[in-house]
Short mmCIF file of C-alpha atoms and ligand atoms in Angstrom, two decimals:
data_model
loop_
_atom_site.label_atom_id
_atom_site.label_comp_id
_atom_site.label_asym_id
_atom_site.label_seq_id
_atom_site.Cartn_x
_atom_site.Cartn_y
_atom_site.Cartn_z
CA MET A 217 0.00 0.00 0.00
CA ALA A 218 1.29 3.46 -0.87
CA LYS A 219 2.47 5.28 2.23
CA LYS A 220 0.59 8.50 3.07
CA LYS A 221 2.84 11.50 2.62
CA PRO A 222 3.68 13.19 5.89
CA ALA A 223 2.12 16.65 6.16
CA ARG A 224 5.51 18.34 6.32
CA SER A 225 6.31 17.25 2.77
CA LYS A 226 3.62 19.61 1.45
CA SER A 227 4.80 22.88 0.03
CA LYS A 228 4.34 25.91 2.28
CA ALA A 229 1.96 27.47 -0.20
CA ALA A 230 -0.14 24.33 -0.37
CA LEU A 231 -0.23 24.10 3.39
CA ARG A 232 -1.25 27.71 3.75
CA LYS A 233 -4.03 27.11 1.28
CA VAL A 234 -5.29 24.22 3.38
CA VAL A 235 -5.15 26.30 6.55
CA LYS A 236 -6.80 29.27 4.88
CA LEU A 237 -9.59 27.20 3.43
CA ALA A 238 -10.07 25.36 6.65
CA SER A 239 -10.14 28.51 8.75
CA ARG A 240 -12.69 30.55 6.87
CA LYS A 241 -15.78 28.40 7.11
CA PRO A 242 -17.40 27.03 10.20
CA ALA A 243 -16.83 23.27 10.26
CA SER A 244 -20.52 22.55 9.97
CA LYS A 245 -20.41 23.97 6.44
CA LEU A 246 -17.04 22.58 5.50
CA LYS A 247 -16.84 19.64 3.20
CA ALA A 248 -13.78 17.42 3.55
CA LYS A 249 -11.14 18.70 1.16
CA ALA A 250 -8.92 16.41 -0.82
CA PRO A 251 -5.35 16.84 0.37
CA VAL A 252 -3.51 19.42 -1.68
CA LYS A 253 -0.80 17.76 -3.73
CA ALA A 254 2.63 18.78 -2.59
CA LYS A 255 5.03 20.40 -5.00
CA ILE A 256 8.30 18.73 -4.23
CA ASN A 257 11.71 19.15 -5.71
CA GLY A 258 14.16 16.51 -6.93
CA HIS A 259 15.27 15.68 -3.40
CA GLY A 260 11.74 15.08 -2.18
CA LEU A 261 11.82 18.31 -0.19
CA PRO A 262 9.25 21.11 -0.37
CA LYS A 263 10.16 23.73 -2.95
CA PRO A 264 11.41 26.92 -1.32
CA SER A 265 9.21 29.96 -1.73
CA SER A 266 9.71 31.71 -5.05
CA LYS A 267 8.91 35.04 -3.35
CA PRO A 268 11.72 37.17 -1.90
CA PHE A 269 12.76 36.51 1.70
CA GLY A 270 9.99 37.47 4.07
CA LYS A 271 7.50 38.30 1.32
CA ASP A 272 5.46 35.12 1.29
CA GLY A 273 2.79 36.20 3.74
CA LYS A 274 2.80 35.10 7.36
CA ALA A 275 2.76 31.62 8.81
CA LEU A 276 -0.66 32.04 10.45
CA ASP A 277 -2.34 34.18 7.78
CA GLY A 278 -6.06 33.40 7.73
CA ILE A 279 -6.20 32.25 11.35
CA ARG A 280 -8.40 34.34 13.61
CA ILE A 281 -8.08 34.27 17.39
CA LEU A 282 -10.71 35.28 19.92
CA ASP A 283 -8.37 36.59 22.59
CA PHE A 284 -10.09 36.45 25.95
CA THR A 285 -6.83 36.71 27.86
CA HIS A 286 -5.52 39.10 30.48
CA VAL A 287 -2.46 39.83 32.60
CA GLN A 288 0.59 37.94 31.28
CA SER A 289 0.28 34.21 30.58
CA GLY A 290 -2.56 34.32 28.02
CA PRO A 291 -1.44 37.57 26.34
CA THR A 292 2.06 36.11 25.83
CA CYS A 293 0.47 33.26 23.91
CA THR A 294 -1.81 35.38 21.74
CA GLN A 295 0.95 37.92 21.06
CA LEU A 296 3.08 35.10 19.64
CA LEU A 297 0.20 33.96 17.43
CA ALA A 298 -0.30 37.56 16.29
CA TRP A 299 3.40 37.87 15.45
CA PHE A 300 3.07 34.86 13.21
CA GLY A 301 0.22 36.55 11.36
CA ALA A 302 -2.95 35.49 13.15
CA ASP A 303 -5.69 38.12 13.41
CA VAL A 304 -5.95 38.43 17.18
CA ILE A 305 -9.07 40.14 18.52
CA LYS A 306 -8.74 40.99 22.17
CA ILE A 307 -11.96 41.29 24.11
CA GLU A 308 -11.81 43.71 27.00
CA ARG A 309 -14.23 44.84 29.62
CA PRO A 310 -15.68 48.27 28.72
CA GLY A 311 -14.05 51.16 30.53
CA VAL A 312 -11.51 48.93 32.28
CA GLY A 313 -9.85 46.61 29.84
CA ASP A 314 -7.04 44.27 30.71
CA ILE A 315 -6.09 45.15 34.28
CA THR A 316 -2.44 45.52 33.28
CA ARG A 317 -3.25 48.65 31.22
CA GLY A 318 -3.20 50.54 34.49
CA GLN A 319 -0.63 48.53 36.44
CA LEU A 320 2.93 49.80 37.03
CA GLN A 321 2.12 52.91 35.01
CA ASP A 322 5.22 54.99 34.27
CA VAL A 323 3.61 57.59 31.99
CA PRO A 324 0.41 59.24 33.30
CA ASN A 325 -2.72 58.38 31.29
CA ALA A 326 -0.87 56.04 28.97
CA ASP A 327 -1.15 52.26 28.80
CA SER A 328 1.56 50.73 30.97
CA LEU A 329 4.58 48.97 29.52
CA TYR A 330 3.22 45.87 31.24
CA PHE A 331 0.30 45.99 28.82
CA THR A 332 1.95 47.37 25.70
CA MET A 333 4.79 44.83 25.77
CA LEU A 334 2.38 41.88 25.92
CA ASN A 335 -0.27 42.95 23.45
CA HIS A 336 1.43 43.92 20.21
CA ASN A 337 -0.16 43.22 16.83
CA LYS A 338 -3.65 42.76 18.30
CA ARG A 339 -7.00 44.51 17.83
CA SER A 340 -9.14 45.49 20.81
CA ILE A 341 -12.92 45.40 21.13
CA THR A 342 -14.68 46.35 24.33
CA LEU A 343 -17.51 44.04 25.24
CA ASP A 344 -19.52 43.27 28.35
CA SER A 345 -19.76 39.54 27.97
CA LYS A 346 -22.31 39.34 30.75
CA SER A 347 -24.88 41.43 28.87
CA LYS A 348 -27.36 40.02 26.34
CA GLN A 349 -26.05 42.11 23.43
CA GLY A 350 -22.48 41.42 24.49
CA MET A 351 -23.10 37.69 24.36
CA LYS A 352 -24.69 38.10 20.92
CA VAL A 353 -21.45 39.65 19.67
CA LEU A 354 -19.35 37.10 21.49
CA GLU A 355 -21.26 34.23 19.92
CA ARG A 356 -20.71 35.66 16.47
CA LEU A 357 -17.02 35.96 17.26
CA VAL A 358 -16.96 32.32 18.35
CA LYS A 359 -18.49 31.37 15.02
CA SER A 360 -15.88 33.28 13.04
CA CYS A 361 -12.72 32.44 14.94
CA ASP A 362 -10.36 29.48 14.77
CA ALA A 363 -9.35 29.52 18.42
CA LEU A 364 -10.62 31.02 21.64
CA VAL A 365 -7.81 31.62 24.11
CA GLU A 366 -8.56 32.41 27.75
CA ASN A 367 -6.87 32.51 31.12
CA PHE A 368 -9.69 33.40 33.46
CA ALA A 369 -10.00 31.91 36.90
CA PRO A 370 -11.38 28.37 36.83
CA GLY A 371 -15.08 28.31 35.92
CA ALA A 372 -15.31 31.96 34.77
CA LEU A 373 -15.93 31.07 31.12
CA ASP A 374 -18.64 28.58 32.14
CA ARG A 375 -20.25 31.21 34.36
CA MET A 376 -20.47 33.51 31.33
CA GLY A 377 -22.42 30.74 29.60
CA LEU A 378 -19.54 29.78 27.35
CA THR A 379 -19.15 26.16 28.28
CA TRP A 380 -17.10 23.92 26.00
CA GLU A 381 -20.35 22.25 24.87
CA ARG A 382 -21.90 25.61 23.96
CA ILE A 383 -18.79 26.81 22.13
CA HIS A 384 -18.41 23.51 20.29
CA GLN A 385 -22.10 23.66 19.32
CA LEU A 386 -21.64 27.18 17.93
CA ASN A 387 -18.46 26.27 16.04
CA PRO A 388 -17.27 22.65 16.04
CA ARG A 389 -14.03 23.73 14.38
CA ILE A 390 -12.94 26.13 17.09
CA VAL A 391 -10.01 25.29 19.36
CA VAL A 392 -10.56 26.36 22.98
CA ALA A 393 -7.27 26.98 24.71
CA SER A 394 -6.89 27.74 28.41
CA VAL A 395 -4.21 28.58 30.91
CA LYS A 396 -5.08 27.55 34.44
CA GLY A 397 -2.92 27.56 37.54
CA PHE A 398 -3.25 23.84 38.20
CA GLY A 399 -4.52 20.90 36.22
CA PRO A 400 -7.33 18.65 37.49
CA GLY A 401 -6.65 17.71 41.10
CA PRO A 402 -6.79 19.13 44.59
CA TYR A 403 -5.78 22.68 43.59
CA GLU A 404 -7.67 23.08 40.34
CA GLU A 405 -9.97 25.80 41.69
CA CYS A 406 -7.11 28.06 42.82
CA LYS A 407 -6.25 31.39 41.26
CA VAL A 408 -2.59 31.45 40.37
CA TYR A 409 0.00 34.11 39.58
CA GLU A 410 3.59 33.87 38.37
CA ASN A 411 5.38 33.25 41.65
CA VAL A 412 2.74 30.84 42.88
CA ALA A 413 3.45 28.73 39.79
CA GLN A 414 7.21 29.01 40.22
CA CYS A 415 6.83 27.70 43.76
CA ALA A 416 4.29 25.00 42.94
CA GLY A 417 6.13 23.81 39.84
CA GLY A 418 9.45 22.96 41.53
CA SER A 419 11.42 25.99 40.42
CA ALA A 420 11.66 27.82 43.76
CA SER A 421 12.67 24.75 45.78
CA THR A 422 15.61 24.19 43.42
CA THR A 423 16.66 27.84 43.00
CA GLY A 424 18.89 29.76 45.38
CA PHE A 425 21.72 28.79 47.66
CA ARG A 426 21.67 25.69 49.81
CA ASP A 427 21.88 27.66 53.04
CA GLY A 428 19.26 30.23 52.01
CA PRO A 429 15.50 30.21 51.41
CA PRO A 430 13.89 29.13 48.12
CA LEU A 431 14.07 31.83 45.43
CA VAL A 432 11.88 32.87 42.52
CA THR A 433 13.63 33.67 39.25
CA GLY A 434 13.47 36.84 37.18
CA ALA A 435 12.41 34.89 34.09
CA GLN A 436 8.63 34.68 34.04
CA ILE A 437 8.55 30.95 33.57
CA GLY A 438 5.10 30.64 35.16
CA ASP A 439 3.32 33.21 33.00
CA SER A 440 5.29 33.71 29.81
CA GLY A 441 6.58 30.12 29.91
CA THR A 442 3.05 28.76 30.09
CA GLY A 443 1.91 31.13 27.34
CA LEU A 444 4.61 29.68 25.11
CA HIS A 445 3.50 26.14 25.88
CA LEU A 446 -0.10 27.08 25.13
CA ALA A 447 0.78 28.63 21.77
CA LEU A 448 2.37 25.38 20.67
CA GLY A 449 -0.71 23.49 21.82
CA ILE A 450 -2.96 25.76 19.75
CA VAL A 451 -0.88 25.43 16.61
CA CYS A 452 -0.85 21.64 17.06
CA ALA A 453 -4.62 21.59 17.53
CA LEU A 454 -5.08 23.68 14.37
CA PHE A 455 -2.77 21.33 12.53
CA GLN A 456 -4.76 18.32 13.70
CA ARG A 457 -7.97 20.11 12.66
CA ASN A 458 -6.71 20.03 9.09
CA ARG A 459 -7.12 16.26 9.29
CA THR A 460 -10.15 15.87 11.52
CA GLY A 461 -12.11 19.04 10.73
CA ARG A 462 -12.77 19.33 14.46
CA GLY A 463 -11.58 21.70 17.16
CA GLN A 464 -10.44 20.48 20.55
CA ARG A 465 -9.63 21.79 23.99
CA VAL A 466 -6.06 22.71 24.88
CA LEU A 467 -5.10 23.13 28.52
CA THR A 468 -1.79 24.23 29.93
CA ALA A 469 -1.57 24.39 33.68
CA MET A 470 1.08 26.79 34.97
CA GLN A 471 2.33 24.21 37.45
CA ASP A 472 2.84 21.76 34.56
CA GLY A 473 4.58 24.35 32.40
CA VAL A 474 7.02 25.24 35.18
CA LEU A 475 7.66 21.59 35.99
CA ASN A 476 8.40 20.94 32.33
CA LEU A 477 11.04 23.67 32.47
CA CYS A 478 12.41 22.10 35.69
CA ARG A 479 12.75 18.69 34.02
CA VAL A 480 16.44 18.33 34.91
CA LYS A 481 15.62 18.79 38.58
CA LEU A 482 13.21 15.85 38.49
CA ARG A 483 16.00 13.97 36.75
CA ASP A 484 18.25 14.75 39.71
CA GLN A 485 15.54 13.75 42.18
CA GLN A 486 15.61 10.24 40.76
CA ARG A 487 19.41 10.11 40.55
CA LEU A 488 19.50 10.77 44.31
CA ALA A 489 18.21 7.23 44.87
CA HIS A 490 21.44 5.93 43.35
CA GLY A 491 23.93 8.11 45.17
CA PRO A 492 24.99 11.73 45.62
CA LEU A 493 24.84 14.24 42.80
CA THR A 494 28.54 14.50 42.16
CA GLU A 495 28.42 17.59 39.96
CA TYR A 496 26.74 19.62 42.73
CA SER A 497 29.35 21.58 44.70
CA GLN A 498 27.68 20.26 47.85
CA TYR A 499 29.25 16.88 47.01
CA GLY A 500 32.75 18.31 46.81
CA GLU A 501 32.16 20.06 50.14
CA ASN A 502 31.21 16.76 51.79
CA ILE A 503 27.74 17.97 52.74
CA PRO A 504 25.27 15.07 52.73
CA PHE A 505 22.26 15.19 50.41
CA GLY A 506 18.72 15.14 51.81
CA ALA A 507 15.60 13.48 50.43
CA ALA A 508 14.90 16.03 47.70
CA THR A 509 16.84 17.78 44.91
CA PRO A 510 18.62 20.59 46.76
CA ARG A 511 19.17 24.19 45.75
CA ALA A 512 22.41 24.31 43.83
CA GLY A 513 23.38 27.97 43.84
CA ASN A 514 25.11 28.65 40.56
CA ASP A 515 26.13 25.06 39.87
CA SER A 516 25.63 24.09 36.28
CA GLY A 517 22.63 21.86 35.59
CA GLY A 518 24.32 20.02 32.76
CA GLY A 519 26.79 17.89 34.68
CA GLN A 520 29.83 20.06 33.90
CA PRO A 521 30.91 22.12 36.90
CA GLY A 522 30.25 25.83 36.51
CA TRP A 523 30.06 28.94 38.71
CA ILE A 524 29.64 32.69 38.47
CA LEU A 525 32.94 34.52 38.89
CA LYS A 526 33.83 38.14 39.53
CA CYS A 527 35.35 40.19 36.72
CA LYS A 528 37.18 43.51 36.64
CA GLY A 529 35.00 46.24 38.10
CA TRP A 530 32.83 43.96 40.28
CA GLU A 531 33.32 46.26 43.27
CA THR A 532 31.12 48.93 41.68
CA ASP A 533 29.27 47.16 38.86
CA PRO A 534 26.73 44.61 40.14
CA ASP A 535 26.84 42.80 36.79
CA ALA A 536 30.62 42.53 36.34
CA TYR A 537 30.49 38.75 36.52
CA ILE A 538 30.82 35.83 34.16
CA TYR A 539 29.54 32.27 34.17
CA PHE A 540 32.50 29.95 33.77
CA ILE A 541 32.18 26.27 32.89
CA THR A 542 35.08 23.92 33.53
CA GLN A 543 34.05 21.65 30.71
CA ALA A 544 36.16 18.48 30.68
CA PRO A 545 37.13 18.55 26.97
CA VAL A 546 38.63 22.05 27.30
CA TRP A 547 40.27 21.58 30.71
CA GLU A 548 43.81 21.79 29.34
CA LYS A 549 43.01 25.05 27.54
CA ILE A 550 41.59 26.47 30.76
CA CYS A 551 44.80 25.55 32.62
CA GLU A 552 46.89 27.31 29.95
CA LEU A 553 44.70 30.41 29.89
CA ILE A 554 44.61 30.99 33.64
CA GLY A 555 48.34 30.34 34.02
CA LYS A 556 48.13 26.95 35.70
CA PRO A 557 49.69 24.64 33.09
CA GLU A 558 50.84 22.28 35.85
CA TRP A 559 47.20 21.34 36.57
CA LYS A 560 47.09 19.53 33.23
CA THR A 561 49.16 16.68 34.63
CA ASP A 562 48.73 17.07 38.39
CA PRO A 563 46.72 13.98 39.50
CA ASP A 564 44.68 16.22 41.83
CA TYR A 565 43.42 18.27 38.88
CA ALA A 566 43.94 16.40 35.62
CA LYS A 567 40.74 14.28 35.60
CA PRO A 568 37.16 15.42 36.34
CA PRO A 569 36.56 13.10 39.35
CA ALA A 570 39.76 14.38 41.01
CA ARG A 571 38.59 17.95 40.55
CA LEU A 572 35.17 17.47 42.16
CA PRO A 573 36.31 17.81 45.80
CA ARG A 574 38.42 20.85 44.82
CA LEU A 575 35.92 22.84 42.79
CA LYS A 576 35.75 25.72 45.24
CA HIS A 577 39.53 26.13 45.13
CA ILE A 578 39.56 25.74 41.33
CA PHE A 579 36.91 28.40 40.81
CA ASN A 580 38.61 30.73 43.30
CA THR A 581 41.81 30.36 41.27
CA ILE A 582 40.04 30.98 37.97
CA GLU A 583 38.38 33.99 39.57
CA GLU A 584 41.76 35.48 40.41
CA TRP A 585 42.33 35.48 36.65
CA THR A 586 38.84 36.71 35.62
CA MET A 587 39.09 39.59 38.11
CA THR A 588 41.95 41.00 36.08
CA LYS A 589 39.74 41.31 32.99
CA THR A 590 36.36 42.70 32.04
CA LYS A 591 33.62 40.15 31.37
CA PHE A 592 33.86 40.93 27.66
CA GLU A 593 37.63 40.38 27.65
CA VAL A 594 37.12 37.02 29.40
CA MET A 595 34.45 36.18 26.83
CA GLU A 596 36.78 36.97 23.94
CA LEU A 597 39.77 35.07 25.33
CA CYS A 598 37.74 32.02 26.29
CA ASN A 599 35.66 31.77 23.14
CA ALA A 600 38.84 31.96 21.06
CA VAL A 601 39.75 28.54 22.49
CA ASP A 602 36.20 27.14 22.77
CA ILE A 603 35.81 27.54 26.53
CA PRO A 604 32.11 28.19 27.19
CA VAL A 605 31.45 31.29 29.30
CA GLY A 606 28.44 33.53 29.82
CA PRO A 607 28.78 37.23 30.59
CA ILE A 608 26.18 38.47 33.06
CA LEU A 609 24.41 41.03 30.87
CA SER A 610 22.31 43.68 32.52
CA MET A 611 18.97 44.78 31.09
CA LYS A 612 20.68 48.06 30.16
CA GLU A 613 23.34 46.24 28.17
CA LEU A 614 20.73 44.07 26.45
CA ALA A 615 18.60 47.10 25.60
CA GLU A 616 21.61 48.77 24.00
CA GLU A 617 23.03 45.74 22.21
CA PRO A 618 23.10 46.55 18.47
CA SER A 619 22.99 42.93 17.28
CA LEU A 620 19.72 42.34 19.15
CA ARG A 621 18.25 45.43 17.48
CA GLU A 622 19.37 44.17 14.09
CA THR A 623 17.67 40.79 14.49
CA GLY A 624 14.45 42.32 15.81
CA THR A 625 14.84 40.66 19.20
CA ILE A 626 14.83 44.14 20.74
CA VAL A 627 12.51 46.50 18.90
CA GLU A 628 11.55 50.14 19.25
CA VAL A 629 7.83 50.71 19.01
CA ASP A 630 5.95 54.01 18.75
CA HIS A 631 2.73 54.47 20.69
CA PRO A 632 0.25 57.35 20.34
CA THR A 633 -0.04 58.13 24.04
CA ARG A 634 3.28 57.02 25.49
CA GLY A 635 5.69 57.68 22.61
CA LYS A 636 8.60 55.41 21.78
CA TYR A 637 9.50 52.43 23.93
CA LEU A 638 11.55 49.27 23.69
CA SER A 639 10.11 45.81 23.61
CA VAL A 640 11.26 42.26 23.11
CA GLY A 641 10.34 41.20 19.60
CA ASN A 642 9.61 37.69 18.39
CA PRO A 643 12.39 35.39 19.55
CA ILE A 644 11.31 32.74 17.03
CA LYS A 645 12.54 33.56 13.53
CA LEU A 646 10.87 32.04 10.49
CA SER A 647 12.60 32.61 7.16
CA ASP A 648 9.33 33.01 5.23
CA SER A 649 7.32 34.75 7.92
CA ILE A 650 9.09 37.81 9.18
CA THR A 651 7.62 39.42 12.27
CA GLU A 652 6.72 43.08 12.16
CA VAL A 653 5.97 44.30 15.66
CA THR A 654 3.12 46.81 15.72
CA ARG A 655 1.91 48.70 18.76
CA SER A 656 -0.69 47.39 21.18
CA PRO A 657 -4.25 48.63 20.64
CA LEU A 658 -5.87 51.34 22.69
CA LEU A 659 -8.83 50.15 24.73
CA GLY A 660 -11.67 49.40 22.32
CA GLU A 661 -9.81 50.97 19.41
CA HIS A 662 -11.20 48.47 16.93
CA THR A 663 -14.71 47.97 18.30
CA ASP A 664 -16.48 49.54 15.31
CA GLU A 665 -14.19 47.92 12.76
CA ILE A 666 -14.71 44.46 14.24
CA LEU A 667 -18.48 44.81 14.58
CA SER A 668 -18.92 45.97 11.00
CA LYS A 669 -16.08 44.51 8.95
CA VAL A 670 -15.33 41.24 10.76
CA LEU A 671 -18.71 40.31 12.20
CA LYS A 672 -20.81 42.00 9.48
CA PHE A 673 -23.39 43.49 11.81
CA THR A 674 -25.61 45.97 9.98
CA PRO A 675 -25.56 49.65 11.02
CA ALA A 676 -28.93 49.16 12.73
CA GLU A 677 -27.66 46.17 14.67
CA ILE A 678 -24.52 48.06 15.67
CA ALA A 679 -26.64 50.93 16.90
CA GLU A 680 -28.70 48.49 18.97
CA ILE A 681 -25.58 46.85 20.45
CA LYS A 682 -24.10 50.20 21.36
CA ALA A 683 -27.33 51.58 22.81
CA SER A 684 -27.46 48.58 25.13
CA GLY A 685 -24.11 49.60 26.65
CA ALA A 686 -22.56 46.24 25.72
CA THR A 687 -19.51 47.92 24.21
CA GLY A 688 -19.34 50.63 26.79
CA GLU A 689 -20.06 53.67 24.68
CA ALA A 690 -23.68 54.15 25.73
CA PRO A 691 -23.07 54.94 29.40
CA LYS A 692 -20.26 57.33 28.40
CA ALA A 693 -22.50 59.14 25.88
CA LYS A 694 -25.20 59.31 28.54
CA MET A 695 -22.81 60.85 31.01
CA ALA A 696 -21.70 63.46 28.46
CA ALA A 697 -25.32 64.38 27.77
CA GLU A 698 -26.12 64.81 31.46
N1 COA B 787 -17.18 41.35 30.43
C1 COA B 787 -17.76 41.00 31.58
N2 COA B 787 -17.14 40.28 32.54
C2 COA B 787 -15.86 39.95 32.30
C3 COA B 787 -15.19 40.29 31.12
C4 COA B 787 -15.92 41.04 30.15
N3 COA B 787 -15.36 41.41 29.01
N4 COA B 787 -13.94 39.81 31.18
C5 COA B 787 -13.82 39.18 32.37
N5 COA B 787 -14.97 39.26 33.04
C6 COA B 787 -15.26 38.71 34.36
C7 COA B 787 -15.14 37.22 34.43
O1 COA B 787 -16.23 36.59 33.83
C8 COA B 787 -15.04 37.00 35.91
O2 COA B 787 -16.32 37.03 36.47
P1 COA B 787 -16.88 35.94 37.54
O3 COA B 787 -15.84 35.83 38.60
O4 COA B 787 -18.15 36.55 38.00
O5 COA B 787 -17.07 34.68 36.84
C9 COA B 787 -14.33 38.25 36.38
O6 COA B 787 -14.33 39.15 35.29
C10 COA B 787 -12.93 38.10 36.88
O7 COA B 787 -12.17 37.14 36.16
P2 COA B 787 -10.96 36.41 36.87
O8 COA B 787 -10.26 35.59 35.89
O9 COA B 787 -11.47 35.71 38.09
O10 COA B 787 -10.02 37.63 37.29
P3 COA B 787 -9.25 37.88 38.66
O11 COA B 787 -8.61 39.20 38.53
O12 COA B 787 -10.11 37.69 39.86
O13 COA B 787 -8.13 36.72 38.70
C11 COA B 787 -6.22 35.52 37.82
C12 COA B 787 -6.95 36.86 37.93
C13 COA B 787 -5.07 35.73 36.90
C14 COA B 787 -5.72 35.11 39.22
C15 COA B 787 -7.18 34.45 37.32
O14 COA B 787 -7.74 34.90 36.11
C16 COA B 787 -6.51 33.10 37.09
O15 COA B 787 -6.25 32.35 38.04
N6 COA B 787 -6.29 32.76 35.82
C17 COA B 787 -5.71 31.49 35.44
C18 COA B 787 -4.25 31.42 35.73
C19 COA B 787 -3.47 32.54 35.09
O16 COA B 787 -3.49 32.75 33.92
N7 COA B 787 -2.69 33.20 35.95
C20 COA B 787 -1.64 34.08 35.50
C21 COA B 787 -2.06 35.40 35.14
S1 COA B 787 -0.66 36.19 34.42
#
């Protein structure tokens, strides 16, 4: 029997056509399409785009997202989808909007950076989903979107009347994607924020120094990390829909997302049953291990000893440090570089197991050398001989780094009420789907456009919706008239 061609062998154009076709009609009206024949080249690979680099549309062109997200986890997910070309329509409560618009405000009367940096490339409609007219609009949105993404507290969507059954009945093709704090289990009803997830997902118990309390990290692994996981789930569900014609539910619990990122710590938990974790400096210091994976300070998680060392200027610059890894294959080069060539043959230093009880002394000695140089000088000297090191870069240095500007990883965005600001652009680069970062929407900026152009309400219907106050304008107009 002829083997079915894997989906990835289809040309990008053919795939996009499938996605576009599939996304436009509600599934109830969609007849099963014959698979589009792939155009393949002589090597059996998809033909590259004939259009110039970055000019072949966007990866998610034709996909429309009903963005019912707020704060950070959900907006991270929908911002990514928007960057890849999805039409993301953010629904916000009239007059209030996403709570982050007003949180940590640095410029009076302007949307906060908290909001603007998480909601690029989206459109905003204000809608009271708990009103009759609001629900009418919402239901039409459900019918015309490919995915509904939400991160309300558990049960909030159901309380609005938008149960999975109802949504699926309105549009069997829609994917319903949710971030929750916990998956099914004893804590599923809890509201969860970033640091709660970091603590409940195993990150805090394994971060920090052994003799100090658990620590949360600066990276928002609970919120942004879970948003990333969710985005992948949505794209996978849309991909599967191409075969089944059916939407499905996607759930990412923040605890699960954090635990996934702490995978190596669960690895170490199981290794503990078979003996001490020899690459942890605790082992070299003869401190016994307890029942659980301990906090490892700045030990490397990859089995090669590493530590953060001071560099020139550390007395005044809090970021004049470098991460130094004493990777076994480059040990001899390290000895040469730091002026300890005798360590190459000394039985106390030559082999990795001999070094383990002496790591503190070894890193102190390397630090004597790094302290004579700036972190960038150490970086240059080490990289020249393949010794892996990581300069501790401050946010200021990252913001000013020209290469990050050139790749679009740091972007400057203009905003009508706050002016120019910096943001992190799309860290995922697709050769045929270049990301253009556009500013976040003002509250309700696209309400009229979405009601008329996307949802095709007639002017009379729009007038009725607005008069009901469902989009927020009616009470305002009333107040002005009073
Ligand atoms: N119109 C009318 N009502 C709206 C609305 C709209 N456009 N948008 C939201 N609401 C309502 C909700 O229906 C809900 O009402 P209900 O409690 O009567 O059912 C209410 O606003 C509040 O929603 P909720 O999600 O409970 O917000 P919160 O501020 O109390 O809690 C979180 C915030 C983040 C703790 C909570 O949403 C949560 O746990 N989310 C899941 C985990 C998560 O994503 N956490 C990380 C956030 S970065």
